Short mmCIF file of C-alpha atoms in Angstrom, two decimals:
data_model
loop_
_atom_site.label_atom_id
_atom_site.label_comp_id
_atom_site.label_asym_id
_atom_site.label_seq_id
_atom_site.Cartn_x
_atom_site.Cartn_y
_atom_site.Cartn_z
CA MET L 109 -0.02 -0.14 -0.12
CA SER L 110 1.39 3.34 -1.00
CA THR L 111 1.80 5.91 1.76
CA VAL L 112 2.50 8.85 -0.65
CA GLU L 113 -0.24 11.57 -0.38
CA ALA L 114 -1.43 13.16 -3.72
CA ASN L 115 0.48 16.34 -4.24
CA VAL L 116 -2.70 18.46 -5.60
CA ARG L 117 -2.51 21.96 -4.43
CA PRO L 118 -5.87 22.91 -2.91
CA ASP L 119 -7.74 26.07 -3.22
CA TYR L 120 -7.17 28.73 -0.59
CA ASP L 121 -9.27 27.96 2.50
CA VAL L 122 -12.65 29.23 2.35
CA GLU L 123 -12.02 31.50 5.52
CA LEU L 124 -9.45 33.42 3.81
CA GLN L 125 -11.34 33.81 0.74
CA LYS L 126 -14.30 35.40 2.79
CA ILE L 127 -11.95 37.82 4.24
CA ALA L 128 -10.27 38.82 1.11
CA ASP L 129 -13.66 39.30 -0.83
CA TYR L 130 -14.92 41.33 1.96
CA VAL L 131 -11.78 43.78 1.88
CA LEU L 132 -11.93 44.07 -1.91
CA ASP L 133 -15.58 44.07 -2.57
CA PHE L 134 -17.62 45.34 0.33
CA THR L 135 -18.73 49.08 0.17
CA ILE L 136 -18.95 51.06 3.35
CA GLU L 137 -22.06 52.97 3.55
CA SER L 138 -22.93 53.15 7.35
CA SER L 139 -22.74 56.65 8.62
CA GLU L 140 -22.77 55.27 12.05
CA ALA L 141 -19.70 53.24 11.48
CA LEU L 142 -17.80 56.15 9.85
CA ASP L 143 -18.73 58.46 12.69
CA THR L 144 -17.61 55.89 15.19
CA ALA L 145 -14.30 55.44 13.16
CA ARG L 146 -13.80 59.14 13.63
CA HIS L 147 -13.95 58.99 17.23
CA CYS L 148 -11.93 55.89 17.25
CA LEU L 149 -9.21 57.48 15.48
CA MET L 150 -9.22 60.48 17.73
CA ASP L 151 -8.98 58.41 20.89
CA THR L 152 -6.49 56.11 19.73
CA LEU L 153 -4.14 58.59 18.58
CA GLY L 154 -4.88 60.31 22.02
CA CYS L 155 -3.76 57.18 23.96
CA GLY L 156 -0.56 57.04 21.91
CA LEU L 157 0.16 60.56 22.73
CA LEU L 158 -0.45 60.10 26.40
CA ALA L 159 1.80 56.92 26.44
CA LEU L 160 4.98 59.21 25.27
CA ARG L 161 5.00 60.55 28.77
CA PHE L 162 6.43 56.95 30.06
CA PRO L 163 10.01 56.28 29.46
CA GLU L 164 9.47 52.48 29.55
CA CYS L 165 7.57 52.99 26.25
CA THR L 166 9.44 55.62 24.48
CA LYS L 167 12.65 53.67 25.01
CA HIS L 168 11.53 51.41 22.45
CA LEU L 169 10.93 53.94 19.65
CA GLY L 170 12.68 55.32 16.78
CA PRO L 171 15.01 53.71 14.05
CA LEU L 172 16.93 50.65 14.72
CA VAL L 173 20.08 52.52 13.56
CA GLU L 174 20.11 55.90 15.31
CA GLY L 175 19.94 58.84 13.27
CA THR L 176 18.38 57.02 10.31
CA VAL L 177 15.79 59.08 8.28
CA VAL L 178 13.77 57.39 5.38
CA PRO L 179 12.72 59.33 2.27
CA ASN L 180 8.87 59.43 2.50
CA GLY L 181 9.10 57.56 5.80
CA ALA L 182 6.15 57.14 7.85
CA ARG L 183 5.72 59.46 10.75
CA VAL L 184 5.15 58.40 14.39
CA PRO L 185 2.43 60.91 15.89
CA GLY L 186 3.92 62.86 18.88
CA THR L 187 7.64 62.38 17.78
CA SER L 188 10.01 63.68 14.95
CA PHE L 189 10.61 60.14 13.83
CA ARG L 190 10.30 59.30 10.03
CA LEU L 191 10.65 55.35 9.63
CA ASP L 192 10.19 52.81 7.30
CA PRO L 193 6.78 51.55 7.51
CA VAL L 194 7.47 48.23 9.09
CA LYS L 195 9.21 49.84 12.11
CA ALA L 196 6.54 52.80 12.07
CA ALA L 197 3.83 50.32 12.40
CA TRP L 198 5.75 48.92 15.40
CA ASP L 199 6.14 52.14 17.10
CA ILE L 200 2.68 53.41 16.50
CA GLY L 201 1.03 50.18 17.62
CA ALA L 202 3.14 50.25 20.83
CA ILE L 203 2.28 53.67 21.98
CA ILE L 204 -1.44 53.11 21.12
CA ARG L 205 -1.54 50.08 23.25
CA TRP L 206 0.90 50.89 25.88
CA LEU L 207 -1.33 52.35 28.59
CA ASP L 208 -4.28 49.72 28.07
CA TYR L 209 -6.44 52.72 27.25
CA ASN L 210 -7.88 52.22 23.72
CA ASP L 211 -10.86 50.51 22.59
CA THR L 212 -11.88 47.07 23.38
CA TRP L 213 -13.83 44.07 21.89
CA LEU L 214 -15.21 41.24 24.07
CA ALA L 215 -16.57 38.08 22.90
CA ALA L 216 -15.26 34.45 22.85
CA GLU L 217 -12.09 36.36 22.23
CA TRP L 218 -10.96 39.48 23.53
CA GLY L 219 -8.89 42.18 22.02
CA HIS L 220 -8.29 45.93 20.85
CA PRO L 221 -9.30 46.46 17.38
CA SER L 222 -7.78 50.01 17.20
CA ASP L 223 -4.33 48.37 17.59
CA ASN L 224 -4.43 47.82 13.89
CA LEU L 225 -4.19 51.56 13.28
CA GLY L 226 -0.55 51.03 13.69
CA GLY L 227 -0.11 49.43 10.46
CA ILE L 228 -2.91 51.43 8.69
CA LEU L 229 -1.61 54.74 9.48
CA ALA L 230 1.82 53.73 8.80
CA ILE L 231 1.54 52.57 5.36
CA ALA L 232 -1.17 55.20 4.39
CA ASP L 233 1.25 58.05 5.46
CA HIS L 234 3.98 56.50 3.54
CA LEU L 235 1.95 55.92 0.48
CA SER L 236 0.49 59.30 0.54
CA GLN L 237 3.79 61.04 0.67
CA LYS L 238 5.13 58.82 -2.07
CA ARG L 239 2.34 59.69 -4.39
CA LEU L 240 2.59 63.32 -3.50
CA ALA L 241 6.31 63.31 -4.53
CA GLN L 242 5.25 61.46 -7.80
CA GLY L 243 2.61 63.86 -8.62
CA ASP L 244 -0.27 61.22 -8.21
CA SER L 245 -3.57 61.54 -6.18
CA GLN L 246 -3.07 61.04 -2.38
CA LEU L 247 -4.69 58.78 0.08
CA THR L 248 -7.34 60.48 2.03
CA MET L 249 -8.60 59.96 5.47
CA ARG L 250 -11.89 58.48 4.31
CA GLU L 251 -9.52 55.62 3.20
CA VAL L 252 -8.00 55.35 6.47
CA LEU L 253 -11.27 55.33 8.47
CA GLU L 254 -12.53 52.59 5.85
CA ALA L 255 -9.61 50.42 6.63
CA MET L 256 -10.08 50.93 10.40
CA ILE L 257 -13.82 49.91 9.99
CA MET L 258 -12.75 46.54 8.17
CA ALA L 259 -9.92 45.81 10.27
CA HIS L 260 -12.14 46.16 13.31
CA GLU L 261 -14.62 44.02 11.52
CA ILE L 262 -12.30 41.05 10.50
CA GLN L 263 -10.85 40.95 14.17
CA GLY L 264 -14.12 41.21 15.85
CA ILE L 265 -16.17 38.65 13.86
CA LEU L 266 -13.39 36.12 14.18
CA ALA L 267 -13.42 36.80 17.95
CA LEU L 268 -17.32 36.37 18.44
CA ASP L 269 -17.39 32.73 18.47
CA ASN L 270 -13.64 31.37 18.35
CA SER L 271 -11.71 31.36 21.59
CA PHE L 272 -7.86 31.63 20.87
CA ASN L 273 -7.28 32.27 24.58
CA ARG L 274 -8.18 28.86 25.32
CA VAL L 275 -5.81 27.18 23.19
CA GLY L 276 -2.94 29.36 24.74
CA LEU L 277 -2.74 31.86 21.78
CA ASP L 278 -2.78 35.64 22.25
CA HIS L 279 -5.41 37.82 20.56
CA VAL L 280 -2.64 39.58 18.66
CA VAL L 281 -2.84 36.80 16.00
CA LEU L 282 -6.21 38.54 14.99
CA VAL L 283 -4.45 42.06 14.69
CA LYS L 284 -1.71 40.50 12.49
CA VAL L 285 -4.36 39.03 10.37
CA ALA L 286 -6.77 42.01 10.15
CA SER L 287 -3.80 44.46 9.54
CA THR L 288 -2.56 42.23 6.79
CA ALA L 289 -5.70 42.14 4.80
CA VAL L 290 -6.35 46.05 5.13
CA VAL L 291 -2.71 47.07 4.59
CA ALA L 292 -2.50 44.88 1.44
CA LYS L 293 -5.53 46.55 0.04
CA LEU L 294 -4.15 50.07 0.76
CA MET L 295 -0.97 48.91 -1.03
CA GLY L 296 -3.11 47.86 -4.21
CA ALA L 297 -3.10 44.02 -3.75
CA ASP L 298 -5.16 42.01 -6.11
CA ARG L 299 -7.03 39.03 -5.02
CA GLU L 300 -4.30 36.57 -5.21
CA GLN L 301 -1.92 38.83 -3.47
CA LEU L 302 -4.08 39.61 -0.77
CA LEU L 303 -4.83 35.68 -0.21
CA SER L 304 -1.07 35.05 -0.23
CA ALA L 305 -0.64 37.82 2.41
CA LEU L 306 -3.19 36.36 4.71
CA SER L 307 -1.97 32.88 4.34
CA HIS L 308 1.37 34.02 5.49
CA ALA L 309 -0.36 35.73 8.52
CA TRP L 310 -1.88 32.66 9.43
CA VAL L 311 1.27 30.32 9.00
CA ASP L 312 3.52 32.72 11.04
CA GLY L 313 4.49 31.91 14.65
CA GLN L 314 1.85 32.99 16.79
CA SER L 315 2.16 34.80 20.12
CA LEU L 316 1.43 32.90 23.40
CA ARG L 317 -0.49 34.56 26.32
CA THR L 318 2.21 33.96 28.86
CA TYR L 319 2.88 37.60 29.17
CA ARG L 320 -0.57 38.43 29.90
CA HIS L 321 -1.24 36.17 33.00
CA ALA L 322 0.23 35.66 36.56
CA PRO L 323 2.94 35.01 37.38
CA ASN L 324 4.43 36.07 34.02
CA ALA L 325 2.39 39.27 33.40
CA GLY L 326 4.78 41.93 31.90
CA SER L 327 5.25 44.86 29.63
CA ARG L 328 5.46 42.71 26.74
CA LYS L 329 1.63 42.85 26.53
CA SER L 330 2.17 46.61 26.03
CA TRP L 331 3.91 46.29 22.68
CA ALA L 332 2.63 42.79 21.32
CA ALA L 333 -0.05 44.38 19.11
CA GLY L 334 2.51 46.85 17.86
CA ASP L 335 4.73 43.80 16.80
CA ALA L 336 1.79 42.23 15.25
CA THR L 337 0.50 45.26 13.21
CA SER L 338 4.30 45.65 12.20
CA ARG L 339 4.49 42.15 10.94
CA ALA L 340 1.46 42.54 8.88
CA VAL L 341 3.05 45.32 7.01
CA ARG L 342 6.08 43.22 6.30
CA LEU L 343 3.78 40.15 5.21
CA ALA L 344 1.75 42.52 2.82
CA ASP L 345 5.14 43.96 1.39
CA ILE L 346 6.20 40.26 0.81
CA ALA L 347 2.97 39.46 -0.94
CA MET L 348 3.03 42.47 -3.07
CA ARG L 349 6.40 41.29 -4.37
CA GLY L 350 5.06 38.15 -5.98
CA GLU L 351 5.69 35.67 -3.13
CA MET L 352 3.27 32.52 -3.36
CA GLY L 353 0.84 31.69 -0.78
CA ILE L 354 -0.06 28.75 1.24
CA PRO L 355 -3.55 27.84 0.28
CA GLY L 356 -4.40 25.32 2.70
CA VAL L 357 -2.62 27.01 5.74
CA LEU L 358 -5.66 26.51 7.99
CA SER L 359 -7.12 23.06 6.92
CA ALA L 360 -4.06 21.26 6.00
CA PRO L 361 -4.06 17.64 7.81
CA GLN L 362 -1.42 17.64 10.43
CA TRP L 363 0.46 20.67 9.26
CA GLY L 364 -2.35 23.23 9.09
CA PHE L 365 -3.32 25.88 11.69
CA TYR L 366 -6.32 24.11 12.91
CA ASP L 367 -4.44 20.79 13.76
CA ILE L 368 -1.51 22.45 15.15
CA LEU L 369 -2.74 25.22 17.02
CA PHE L 370 -6.44 25.36 17.37
CA SER L 371 -7.78 21.77 18.37
CA HIS L 372 -5.38 19.65 20.22
CA THR L 373 -5.45 21.50 23.35
CA ASN L 374 -8.84 22.86 23.19
CA ARG L 375 -10.91 20.43 25.13
CA ASP L 376 -14.23 21.94 23.64
CA LEU L 377 -13.19 21.45 19.94
CA ALA L 378 -11.43 18.16 20.85
CA LEU L 379 -15.04 16.67 21.43
CA LYS L 380 -16.21 17.72 18.09
CA PRO L 381 -16.00 15.71 14.99
CA GLU L 382 -12.82 16.57 13.00
CA ALA L 383 -14.73 18.35 10.31
CA GLU L 384 -16.04 20.83 12.91
CA ARG L 385 -12.50 21.84 14.32
CA LYS L 386 -12.53 25.09 12.50
CA PHE L 387 -13.55 28.70 12.85
CA THR L 388 -17.19 29.54 12.92
CA PHE L 389 -18.87 32.81 11.92
CA GLN L 390 -21.52 34.03 13.72
CA ARG L 391 -22.33 36.71 11.21
CA GLU L 392 -21.45 38.15 7.74
CA PHE L 393 -18.82 40.74 7.66
CA GLY L 394 -20.07 44.29 7.48
CA THR L 395 -19.76 47.22 9.85
CA TYR L 396 -21.19 45.56 12.97
CA VAL L 397 -17.90 45.74 15.16
CA MET L 398 -17.08 49.47 14.63
CA GLU L 399 -20.73 50.34 15.43
CA ASN L 400 -20.61 48.35 18.80
CA ILE L 401 -17.03 48.80 19.76
CA LEU L 402 -16.36 49.51 23.47
CA PHE L 403 -14.56 52.77 24.21
CA LYS L 404 -12.15 52.89 27.33
CA ILE L 405 -13.23 56.48 28.48
CA SER L 406 -13.10 56.64 32.24
CA PHE L 407 -10.07 54.39 33.29
CA PRO L 408 -6.88 53.17 31.83
CA ALA L 409 -7.98 49.73 32.88
CA GLU L 410 -8.40 46.32 31.36
CA PHE L 411 -11.90 46.46 30.05
CA HIS L 412 -13.48 43.57 32.00
CA ALA L 413 -12.81 45.92 35.25
CA GLN L 414 -14.24 49.16 33.86
CA THR L 415 -17.72 48.87 35.37
CA ALA L 416 -16.08 47.70 38.70
CA CYS L 417 -13.99 50.90 38.88
CA GLU L 418 -16.94 52.89 38.20
CA ALA L 419 -18.72 51.23 41.10
CA ALA L 420 -15.60 51.79 43.44
CA VAL L 421 -15.75 55.53 42.47
CA THR L 422 -19.31 55.59 43.46
CA LEU L 423 -18.66 53.91 46.75
CA HIS L 424 -15.54 56.05 47.58
CA PRO L 425 -17.44 59.11 49.27
CA GLU L 426 -19.06 56.49 51.37
CA VAL L 427 -16.10 54.29 52.48
CA ARG L 428 -13.18 56.86 52.20
CA THR L 429 -13.28 57.78 55.95
CA ARG L 430 -13.97 54.09 56.91
CA LEU L 431 -11.15 52.26 55.03
CA GLU L 432 -9.51 50.99 58.33
CA GLU L 433 -13.10 49.57 59.35
CA ILE L 434 -13.63 47.47 56.30
CA ASP L 435 -14.09 43.73 57.11
CA ARG L 436 -14.47 42.45 53.60
CA ILE L 437 -15.31 43.77 49.98
CA VAL L 438 -17.51 41.27 47.75
CA LEU L 439 -17.17 41.80 43.91
CA SER L 440 -19.89 39.95 41.90
CA THR L 441 -18.60 39.58 38.07
CA HIS L 442 -18.71 37.47 34.96
CA ASP L 443 -16.50 34.61 34.35
CA SER L 444 -14.12 36.37 31.88
CA ALA L 445 -13.05 38.81 34.47
CA ILE L 446 -12.17 36.04 36.88
CA ARG L 447 -10.31 33.99 34.18
CA ILE L 448 -8.29 37.04 33.07
CA ILE L 449 -7.67 39.52 35.73
CA SER L 450 -8.51 38.30 39.30
CA LYS L 451 -5.15 38.04 41.02
CA GLU L 452 -4.00 37.18 44.46
CA GLY L 453 -0.52 37.87 45.69
CA ALA L 454 2.39 40.21 45.07
CA LEU L 455 2.05 42.39 41.99
CA ALA L 456 5.60 42.60 40.16
CA ASN L 457 5.11 45.43 37.91
CA PRO L 458 2.61 48.36 36.33
CA ALA L 459 1.80 45.68 33.54
CA ASP L 460 0.76 43.20 36.34
CA ARG L 461 -1.10 45.76 38.26
CA ASP L 462 -3.31 47.01 35.30
CA HIS L 463 -4.55 43.52 34.75
CA CYS L 464 -5.43 42.89 38.35
CA LEU L 465 -9.16 43.22 39.14
CA GLN L 466 -8.62 43.87 42.79
CA TYR L 467 -5.89 46.51 42.37
CA MET L 468 -8.18 48.14 39.92
CA ILE L 469 -10.74 48.21 42.57
CA ALA L 470 -8.90 49.21 45.58
CA VAL L 471 -7.20 52.33 44.16
CA PRO L 472 -10.53 54.15 43.31
CA LEU L 473 -12.17 53.10 46.70
CA ILE L 474 -9.37 54.72 48.35
CA PHE L 475 -8.58 57.63 46.19
CA GLY L 476 -11.80 58.14 44.20
CA SER L 477 -9.98 57.83 40.59
CA LEU L 478 -7.67 55.53 38.72
CA THR L 479 -4.92 56.95 36.34
CA ALA L 480 -1.85 55.52 34.36
CA GLU L 481 0.19 56.97 37.16
CA HIS L 482 -1.56 54.80 39.73
CA TYR L 483 0.07 51.50 38.29
CA GLU L 484 3.64 52.83 38.76
CA ASP L 485 6.06 51.18 41.26
CA GLU L 486 6.47 54.48 43.44
CA PHE L 487 2.69 54.95 43.91
CA HIS L 488 2.18 51.38 44.77
CA GLU L 489 4.89 51.38 47.24
CA ALA L 490 3.74 54.46 48.98
CA ASN L 491 0.35 53.18 49.53
CA PRO L 492 0.29 49.71 51.58
CA LEU L 493 -3.33 50.12 51.99
CA ILE L 494 -4.01 49.18 48.39
CA ASP L 495 -2.62 45.62 49.09
CA GLU L 496 -4.40 45.50 52.38
CA LEU L 497 -7.85 46.09 50.80
CA ARG L 498 -7.07 43.55 48.05
CA GLY L 499 -6.64 40.89 50.81
CA LYS L 500 -10.16 41.40 51.98
CA MET L 501 -11.76 41.07 48.52
CA GLU L 502 -14.00 38.05 47.76
CA VAL L 503 -14.61 37.48 44.11
CA VAL L 504 -17.64 35.47 42.96
CA GLU L 505 -19.28 34.90 39.74
CA ASP L 506 -22.69 36.00 39.00
CA GLU L 507 -24.14 33.58 36.25
CA GLY L 508 -26.55 36.08 35.16
CA TYR L 509 -23.70 38.49 34.28
CA SER L 510 -21.75 35.72 32.54
CA ARG L 511 -24.80 35.07 30.33
CA ASP L 512 -25.36 38.87 29.52
CA TYR L 513 -21.57 39.12 28.67
CA TYR L 514 -21.98 36.48 25.88
CA ASP L 515 -25.67 37.46 24.59
CA PRO L 516 -25.20 39.38 21.30
CA GLU L 517 -28.21 41.51 22.15
CA LYS L 518 -26.68 42.70 25.41
CA ARG L 519 -23.00 42.13 25.77
CA SER L 520 -22.89 43.72 29.12
CA ILE L 521 -19.68 43.66 31.06
CA ALA L 522 -21.35 43.95 34.44
CA ASN L 523 -19.90 44.25 38.07
CA ALA L 524 -21.19 44.96 41.42
CA ILE L 525 -19.41 45.83 44.80
CA GLN L 526 -20.52 45.76 48.37
CA VAL L 527 -18.48 46.80 51.40
CA PHE L 528 -19.12 45.24 54.69
CA PHE L 529 -17.65 46.78 58.01
CA LYS L 530 -16.44 45.32 61.09
CA ASP L 531 -19.46 46.72 62.93
CA GLY L 532 -21.81 44.57 60.95
CA SER L 533 -22.96 47.68 58.87
CA ALA L 534 -22.56 47.52 55.01
CA THR L 535 -22.89 49.72 51.88
CA GLU L 536 -25.48 49.28 49.33
CA LYS L 537 -24.62 46.79 46.39
CA VAL L 538 -23.46 48.99 43.54
CA GLU L 539 -24.12 47.55 40.27
CA VAL L 540 -22.93 48.94 36.84
CA GLN L 541 -24.03 46.78 33.87
CA TYR L 542 -22.60 48.73 31.23
CA PRO L 543 -19.44 50.99 31.10
CA VAL L 544 -19.76 54.56 29.66
CA GLY L 545 -17.94 53.43 26.63
CA HIS L 546 -20.63 50.99 25.63
CA ARG L 547 -22.88 51.56 22.59
CA ARG L 548 -25.77 51.96 24.97
CA ARG L 549 -24.20 54.95 26.59
CA ARG L 550 -22.87 56.66 23.43
CA ASP L 551 -24.69 59.80 24.05
CA GLU L 552 -23.25 60.08 27.37
CA GLY L 553 -19.89 58.77 26.40
CA ILE L 554 -18.76 60.74 23.27
CA PRO L 555 -18.55 64.15 24.98
CA LEU L 556 -16.35 62.50 27.46
CA LEU L 557 -14.31 60.82 24.78
CA VAL L 558 -13.69 64.19 23.03
CA ASP L 559 -12.54 65.83 26.43
CA LYS L 560 -10.16 62.71 26.89
CA PHE L 561 -8.75 63.58 23.38
CA ARG L 562 -8.32 67.00 24.28
CA ARG L 563 -6.50 66.36 27.50
CA ASN L 564 -4.14 63.95 25.68
CA LEU L 565 -3.33 66.35 23.09
CA ALA L 566 -2.45 68.84 25.69
CA THR L 567 0.20 66.48 26.91
CA ARG L 568 2.27 66.93 23.75
CA PHE L 569 1.24 70.07 21.64
CA PRO L 570 0.57 73.68 22.40
CA ALA L 571 -2.83 75.16 22.54
CA GLY L 572 -3.07 76.32 19.12
CA ARG L 573 -1.96 73.09 17.70
CA CYS L 574 -4.54 71.24 19.80
CA GLU L 575 -7.42 73.42 18.66
CA GLN L 576 -6.47 72.86 15.00
CA ILE L 577 -6.47 69.25 15.26
CA LEU L 578 -9.74 69.31 17.35
CA ALA L 579 -11.40 71.35 14.63
CA LEU L 580 -10.48 68.96 11.87
CA CYS L 581 -11.25 65.76 13.82
CA GLU L 582 -14.70 67.11 14.76
CA GLU L 583 -15.87 67.66 11.23
CA GLN L 584 -16.66 64.45 9.53
CA ALA L 585 -16.68 65.55 5.92
CA ARG L 586 -13.61 67.61 6.24
CA LEU L 587 -11.75 65.00 7.94
CA GLU L 588 -12.63 62.44 5.23
CA SER L 589 -11.46 64.73 2.43
CA THR L 590 -8.10 65.38 4.11
CA PRO L 591 -4.87 63.79 2.65
CA VAL L 592 -3.22 61.38 4.96
CA ASN L 593 0.15 63.16 4.88
CA ARG L 594 -1.38 66.54 5.68
CA PHE L 595 -3.39 64.77 8.63
CA VAL L 596 -0.08 63.51 9.96
CA ASP L 597 1.62 66.76 9.64
CA LEU L 598 -0.35 68.04 12.46
CA PHE L 599 0.93 65.26 14.86
CA VAL L 600 4.55 65.73 14.11
CA ILE L 601 6.89 67.43 16.74
#
């Protein structure tokens, strides 16, 4: 009996074809998606500017060879760097994600779709400058907004039903895939080139989640998405040079993504027939994700803790004079928060603290607020009461909260806190179902988001420049028609 397999090259996996056809053929007509993308652009760039205040972030930025300036190079907002698009994507992606303050998507998989802006803005700025130098028409910010919408959609739809964290993979794999698709389109890819680029994104080595979880949580989680979107730019460039793709990258028996990385260690998938051990799509690609994206407006905190932080701020006036009298603090939450950010024991660094549910509750209970500076070593060491309160916390799952978290019609991120005192008295149980950045609270949230953007701009630019940027960003039609390179000019030091 022959053991030689037939060497018949397959068609591209249907999942890759769905992504490619969406990127190449779908027309974005949703005014809500475009308007939300504009606010997402503002918020994302503002988060990046704020991160430039932190040396642990800025030490990673700039050319690999000091002093290098690239002709028509992509600019990194808030700096004077002009880099090749691959390194620029890394830098932009890193500053966006550094403070864990940009947008969020929660489903079977989690993530931050605005991470994709690193690759999008880097390649769009480079191409716009290059076209200007050649006398061709430049890319406009409308094309950037459309690329953002599509990247959000690809990452978010893949995340709805498919849990990469349960097989130990980090969600930045979806940043790499989504960025690859939209960057390749911006570069002018045809269908074959785009499919090739996508296949290389999936066949790449994928990041483990080790650096997001105790006891190994660390600062790599702040630049992992920048690394992913940078890799996407590189892979798109490789495909544009004619590199052949890997059509069966997902489905190939023994050697494909599904068999190697997505089923063997996934207990749920392992129980399914082999034919079903693949991605499922809850809905078709459109504009759903951008329209329903979650903004981090109030707190630079992992999103599953946003409503807990709000509840803690609400309780602060009642407990601030009784902190030494606290007997226990009961937090009712959902299963994802418990799995990702509930921690006991010592916290080693700022990245460890901003992924600790108990820490993110203790600080606002004591101080009435939570800022990026509250995660720093100096602040933590100066306030031992934080860890004392952490030790008094009981974290319990509310099954109703968990159900509503996964319900596509609700997608709540609920938390509730009640404080009990040594004399037997207690506060009311303060429950917050939806954070201020949720679609259900858009009318309340958008003015706060604009204020957040204004404050972040002021950390880097003089008042006149801030007002110029705000005026442009607050006019949808004007922003959409602005050439990308002229928009980025406003953010250059």
